[in-house]
Amino acid sequence: MSQHAILTEDEAPPAARREPIITVRGLTVGFGGEPVLENLDLDIYRGEVLGIVGASGAGKSVLTRAILGLLPRQAGKVTAFGEDISESSDPDLERRWGVLFQHGALFSSLTVAENIMVPMREYLRLPQPLMEALAVLKVELVGLRASDAGKYPSELSGGMIKRAALARALALDPEIVFLDEPTSGLDPISAAAFDKLIDDLSRTLGLTVVMVTHDLDTLHAIVERIAVVGEKRILVEGDIAKMESFDHPWVRDYFCGARARAAGALEAEV
Ligand SMILES: Nc1ncnc2c1ncn2[C@@H]1O[C@H](COP(=O)(O)OP(=O)(O)OP(=O)(O)O)[C@@H](O)[C@H]1O
Ligand SMILES: [Mg+2]
């Protein structure tokens, strides 16, 4: 094909059609000994739901934290919204993403609304009543009741805590959210309801979602593209069909094992 051949929409690779909002190039992260991630490349496209999978300890959480600039990098470059995050002097950059950490739930001494107002206080100068009204809107956006806004985390179920933590991640109307295992610990029905919420938010708000997950049902239900972290890099990225035909022991076991078949069968039924 000539260099100047015009590709139709269907022929064009996704990278040519979509705008990356985050690019990771040559990322190396370690904690003294062997690096956890080495020379890793990844693009995240606007509006997609990207699933990040990989064995426990492979470096999925390290990858998300490194992208967010929360871990020192030994090498590599991360660009977010066209800016190099390590050199960015733009204090607004952090407002453009929201995060739901794997282990960071909510501040237990604050109500749901107060938790949601923490980032608002840090970044927005708004009168208290307006922040309170916005916090209640976020509570409702994630499918909780307005009356839950005044509750403390100890008064919520696990699923409600995940939703409240998501509301806090959405507090500043980010363009992209990073969710690190948001449905772990939820029963399958609550997890499916949370998946639907993420899917709805991504469609209605045009939100870009990067979700670390071990949940094959989630990958089948809402994730458009998957990136597998392994051997310190992105082993493979693409859709489920690509994962299922990729020749690598871990990827094959994960996507073609007994649990994978059960998730695929469930999807085929609905
Ligand atoms: N702050 C840290 N200091 C030292 N080592 C760390 C630190 N954070 C992570 N690691 C190490 O980096 C490796 C990758 O950890 P990470 O938390 O990214 O795994 P993961 O893929 O998210 O696993 P899981 O699926 O169990 O959450 C592990 O060996 C872990 O011990
Ligand atoms: Mg993790």
Coordinates of C-alpha atoms and ligand atoms in Angstrom, one line a residue:
M1 CA 0.0 0.0 0.0
S2 CA 1.4 3.4 -0.9
Q3 CA 2.3 5.7 1.9
H4 CA -0.4 8.1 0.8
A5 CA -3.2 5.6 0.3
I6 CA -6.4 6.9 1.9
L7 CA -7.8 4.5 4.4
T8 CA -11.6 4.2 4.9
E9 CA -12.9 4.4 8.4
D10 CA -13.1 0.6 8.6
E11 CA -9.6 0.0 7.3
A12 CA -7.9 2.7 9.5
P13 CA -6.3 1.4 12.6
P14 CA -7.9 2.7 15.9
A15 CA -4.8 4.9 16.6
A16 CA -5.4 6.8 13.3
R17 CA -9.1 7.4 14.1
R18 CA -8.9 8.3 17.8
E19 CA -7.0 10.9 19.7
P20 CA -4.8 9.6 22.5
I21 CA -5.2 11.7 25.6
I22 CA -2.5 9.9 27.5
T23 CA 0.7 8.4 26.0
V24 CA 3.2 6.4 27.9
R25 CA 6.6 5.9 26.3
G26 CA 9.5 3.8 27.6
L27 CA 8.2 3.8 31.1
T28 CA 10.5 2.1 33.7
V29 CA 9.5 2.0 37.3
G30 CA 11.2 0.2 40.2
F31 CA 11.8 0.3 43.9
G32 CA 15.5 -0.3 44.2
G33 CA 15.9 -3.9 42.8
E34 CA 14.6 -5.2 39.6
P35 CA 12.2 -2.8 37.9
V36 CA 8.5 -3.7 38.1
L37 CA 7.8 -2.1 34.7
E38 CA 10.5 -1.7 32.0
N39 CA 10.3 0.3 28.8
L40 CA 6.5 0.1 28.7
D41 CA 4.5 1.9 26.0
L42 CA 0.7 2.5 26.2
D43 CA -1.8 4.9 24.6
I44 CA -5.2 5.8 26.1
Y45 CA -7.8 7.1 23.7
R46 CA -10.4 9.7 24.5
G47 CA -13.8 8.2 25.3
E48 CA -12.7 4.6 25.5
V49 CA -13.2 2.1 28.4
L50 CA -9.8 0.5 28.7
G51 CA -9.4 -2.6 30.8
I52 CA -6.0 -3.3 32.4
V53 CA -5.5 -6.9 33.4
G54 CA -2.5 -9.0 34.5
A55 CA -1.4 -11.4 37.2
S56 CA -1.4 -10.2 40.8
G57 CA 1.8 -8.3 41.4
A58 CA 2.4 -7.8 37.6
G59 CA 2.4 -4.0 38.2
K60 CA -1.1 -2.8 37.2
S61 CA -1.4 -0.5 40.3
V62 CA 2.1 0.7 39.8
L63 CA 1.4 1.5 36.2
T64 CA -1.7 3.6 37.1
R65 CA 0.1 5.4 39.9
A66 CA 3.1 6.1 37.6
I67 CA 0.9 7.5 34.9
L68 CA -0.7 9.8 37.6
G69 CA 2.8 11.0 38.6
L70 CA 2.5 9.5 42.0
L71 CA 5.6 7.3 41.7
P72 CA 9.1 8.3 40.6
R73 CA 10.0 7.0 37.2
Q74 CA 13.5 5.7 36.4
A75 CA 12.9 6.3 32.7
G76 CA 10.2 7.2 30.2
K77 CA 7.8 9.9 29.5
V78 CA 4.1 10.3 30.2
T79 CA 2.1 12.8 28.3
A80 CA -1.4 13.7 29.4
F81 CA -3.6 16.1 27.4
G82 CA -0.5 17.0 25.3
E83 CA 1.6 17.9 28.3
D84 CA 4.6 16.1 29.8
I85 CA 3.3 15.3 33.3
S86 CA 6.7 15.6 35.0
E87 CA 7.3 19.0 33.5
S88 CA 3.8 20.3 33.7
S89 CA 3.5 23.5 35.5
D90 CA -0.3 23.4 35.0
P91 CA -1.9 23.1 38.4
D92 CA -5.2 22.3 36.7
L93 CA -3.9 19.0 35.2
E94 CA -4.9 17.0 38.3
R95 CA -8.4 18.3 38.0
R96 CA -8.8 16.7 34.7
W97 CA -8.5 13.1 36.1
G98 CA -10.2 11.3 38.9
V99 CA -8.9 8.3 40.7
L100 CA -10.4 5.4 42.7
F101 CA -7.5 3.7 44.3
Q102 CA -7.4 0.0 45.0
H103 CA -7.0 0.4 48.7
G104 CA -8.0 4.0 49.3
A105 CA -11.7 4.1 50.1
L106 CA -13.1 7.0 51.9
F107 CA -12.1 9.1 54.9
S108 CA -14.0 7.3 57.7
S109 CA -14.4 10.4 59.9
L110 CA -16.1 12.3 57.1
T111 CA -19.6 11.9 55.6
V112 CA -20.0 10.9 52.0
A113 CA -20.7 14.5 51.0
E114 CA -17.7 15.7 53.0
N115 CA -15.5 13.1 51.3
I116 CA -16.7 14.4 47.9
M117 CA -16.0 17.9 48.9
V118 CA -12.3 17.2 49.8
P119 CA -11.1 17.6 46.2
M120 CA -13.5 20.5 45.6
R121 CA -12.0 22.4 48.6
E122 CA -8.5 21.7 47.2
Y123 CA -9.2 22.9 43.7
L124 CA -12.3 25.0 43.5
R125 CA -13.1 28.2 45.3
L126 CA -16.8 27.8 45.8
P127 CA -19.2 28.9 48.6
Q128 CA -20.0 26.0 51.0
P129 CA -23.7 25.7 50.1
L130 CA -22.8 25.4 46.4
M131 CA -20.2 22.7 47.1
E132 CA -22.8 20.8 49.2
A133 CA -25.3 21.0 46.4
L134 CA -22.7 19.7 43.9
A135 CA -21.8 16.9 46.3
V136 CA -25.4 15.8 46.5
L137 CA -25.6 15.8 42.6
K138 CA -22.5 13.6 42.5
V139 CA -24.1 11.2 45.0
E140 CA -27.2 10.9 42.8
L141 CA -25.1 10.6 39.7
V142 CA -23.6 7.4 41.0
G143 CA -27.0 5.9 41.9
L144 CA -27.0 6.6 45.6
R145 CA -29.8 8.5 47.3
A146 CA -29.5 12.1 48.3
S147 CA -30.0 11.1 51.9
D148 CA -26.9 8.9 51.7
A149 CA -24.8 12.1 51.4
G150 CA -24.9 12.6 55.2
K151 CA -23.9 9.1 56.1
Y152 CA -20.5 8.0 57.3
P153 CA -18.7 5.2 55.5
S154 CA -19.3 2.8 58.4
E155 CA -23.1 3.2 57.6
L156 CA -22.7 2.0 54.0
S157 CA -22.5 -1.4 52.3
G158 CA -19.4 -2.3 50.3
G159 CA -21.2 -1.5 47.0
M160 CA -22.3 1.9 48.3
I161 CA -18.7 2.7 49.4
K162 CA -17.5 1.9 45.9
R163 CA -20.2 4.2 44.5
A164 CA -19.3 7.0 47.0
A165 CA -15.6 6.6 46.1
L166 CA -16.6 6.9 42.5
A167 CA -18.6 10.1 43.3
R168 CA -15.5 11.5 44.9
A169 CA -13.4 10.6 41.8
L170 CA -16.0 12.5 39.7
A171 CA -16.1 15.5 42.1
L172 CA -14.2 17.8 39.7
D173 CA -15.9 16.6 36.5
P174 CA -12.7 14.9 35.2
E175 CA -12.2 13.9 31.5
I176 CA -10.7 10.5 32.6
V177 CA -11.1 8.3 35.6
F178 CA -8.7 5.6 36.8
L179 CA -10.5 2.8 38.7
D180 CA -8.3 0.2 40.3
E181 CA -10.4 -2.9 40.9
P182 CA -13.6 -1.0 41.6
T183 CA -15.8 -4.2 41.8
S184 CA -13.5 -6.4 43.9
G185 CA -15.3 -7.6 46.9
L186 CA -18.8 -7.0 45.5
D187 CA -21.3 -9.8 44.8
P188 CA -21.8 -10.5 41.1
I189 CA -25.1 -8.6 40.9
S190 CA -23.7 -5.5 42.6
A191 CA -20.6 -5.8 40.4
A192 CA -22.7 -5.9 37.3
A193 CA -24.7 -2.9 38.5
F194 CA -21.5 -1.0 39.0
D195 CA -20.3 -2.0 35.5
K196 CA -23.5 -0.6 34.1
L197 CA -23.0 2.6 36.0
I198 CA -19.5 3.0 34.5
D199 CA -20.8 2.1 31.0
D200 CA -23.6 4.8 31.4
L201 CA -21.2 7.4 32.6
S202 CA -18.8 6.7 29.8
R203 CA -21.5 7.0 27.2
T204 CA -23.4 10.0 28.7
L205 CA -20.5 12.1 29.9
G206 CA -18.0 11.0 27.2
L207 CA -15.8 9.9 30.1
T208 CA -12.6 8.0 29.4
V209 CA -12.3 5.1 31.8
V210 CA -9.2 3.2 32.6
M211 CA -10.1 0.2 34.8
V212 CA -7.8 -2.3 36.4
T213 CA -9.9 -5.4 36.9
H214 CA -9.6 -9.2 37.4
D215 CA -13.3 -9.5 36.5
L216 CA -13.9 -11.3 33.2
D217 CA -17.6 -10.4 33.3
T218 CA -16.6 -6.8 33.3
L219 CA -14.2 -7.3 30.4
H220 CA -17.0 -8.9 28.4
A221 CA -19.7 -6.4 29.4
I222 CA -18.2 -2.9 29.1
V223 CA -14.5 -2.9 28.2
E224 CA -13.7 -1.9 24.6
R225 CA -10.0 -2.5 24.7
I226 CA -7.8 -4.6 27.0
A227 CA -4.1 -4.1 27.8
V228 CA -2.4 -7.0 29.5
V229 CA 0.4 -6.1 31.9
G230 CA 3.1 -8.9 32.1
E231 CA 6.8 -9.4 31.8
K232 CA 7.2 -5.7 32.9
R233 CA 5.4 -4.3 29.8
I234 CA 2.2 -4.4 27.9
L235 CA 2.2 -8.0 26.6
V236 CA -0.7 -7.4 24.2
E237 CA -3.5 -5.0 23.7
G238 CA -6.8 -5.3 21.8
D239 CA -10.3 -6.6 22.0
I240 CA -11.4 -9.8 23.6
A241 CA -11.2 -11.8 20.3
K242 CA -7.5 -10.8 20.1
M243 CA -6.9 -11.9 23.7
E244 CA -8.5 -15.2 23.1
S245 CA -6.3 -16.0 20.1
F246 CA -3.1 -14.6 21.6
D247 CA -0.4 -17.2 22.1
H248 CA 1.0 -16.6 25.6
P249 CA 0.5 -19.0 28.5
W250 CA -0.9 -16.5 31.0
V251 CA -3.1 -14.8 28.4
R252 CA -4.4 -18.1 27.2
D253 CA -5.1 -19.4 30.7
Y254 CA -6.9 -16.2 31.7
F255 CA -9.0 -15.7 28.6
C256 CA -9.6 -19.3 27.5
G257 CA -9.7 -21.1 30.9
A258 CA -12.8 -22.5 32.6
R259 CA -13.8 -19.2 34.2
A260 CA -13.3 -17.3 30.9
R261 CA -15.6 -19.8 29.1
A262 CA -18.3 -19.3 31.8
A263 CA -18.1 -15.5 31.4
G264 CA -18.3 -15.8 27.6
A265 CA -21.3 -18.2 27.8
L266 CA -23.0 -15.7 30.1
E267 CA -22.5 -12.9 27.6
A268 CA -23.8 -15.1 24.8
E269 CA -27.1 -15.7 26.7
V270 CA -28.0 -12.0 27.2
Ligands
LIG1 N1 5.6 1.4 47.1 C1 6.2 0.3 46.8 N2 7.4 -0.1 47.3 C2 8.0 -1.2 46.9 N3 7.4 -2.1 46.1 C3 6.2 -1.9 45.6 C4 5.5 -0.7 45.9 N4 4.3 -0.7 45.2 C5 4.3 -1.9 44.5 N5 5.5 -2.6 44.7 C6 5.8 -3.9 44.1 O1 5.5 -3.8 42.7 C7 5.0 -5.0 42.2 C8 3.7 -4.7 41.5 O2 2.7 -4.2 42.4 P1 1.3 -3.8 42.0 O3 0.6 -3.3 43.2 O4 1.4 -2.9 40.8 O5 0.6 -5.2 41.5 P2 -0.8 -5.4 40.8 O6 -0.6 -5.8 39.4 O7 -1.6 -4.2 41.0 O8 -1.4 -6.6 41.7 P3 -2.9 -6.8 42.2 O9 -3.6 -7.5 41.1 O10 -2.6 -7.9 43.3 O11 -3.4 -5.6 42.8 C9 4.8 -5.9 43.4 O12 5.9 -6.8 43.4 C10 4.9 -5.0 44.6 O13 5.4 -5.6 45.7
MG2 MG -3.2 -3.7 42.1

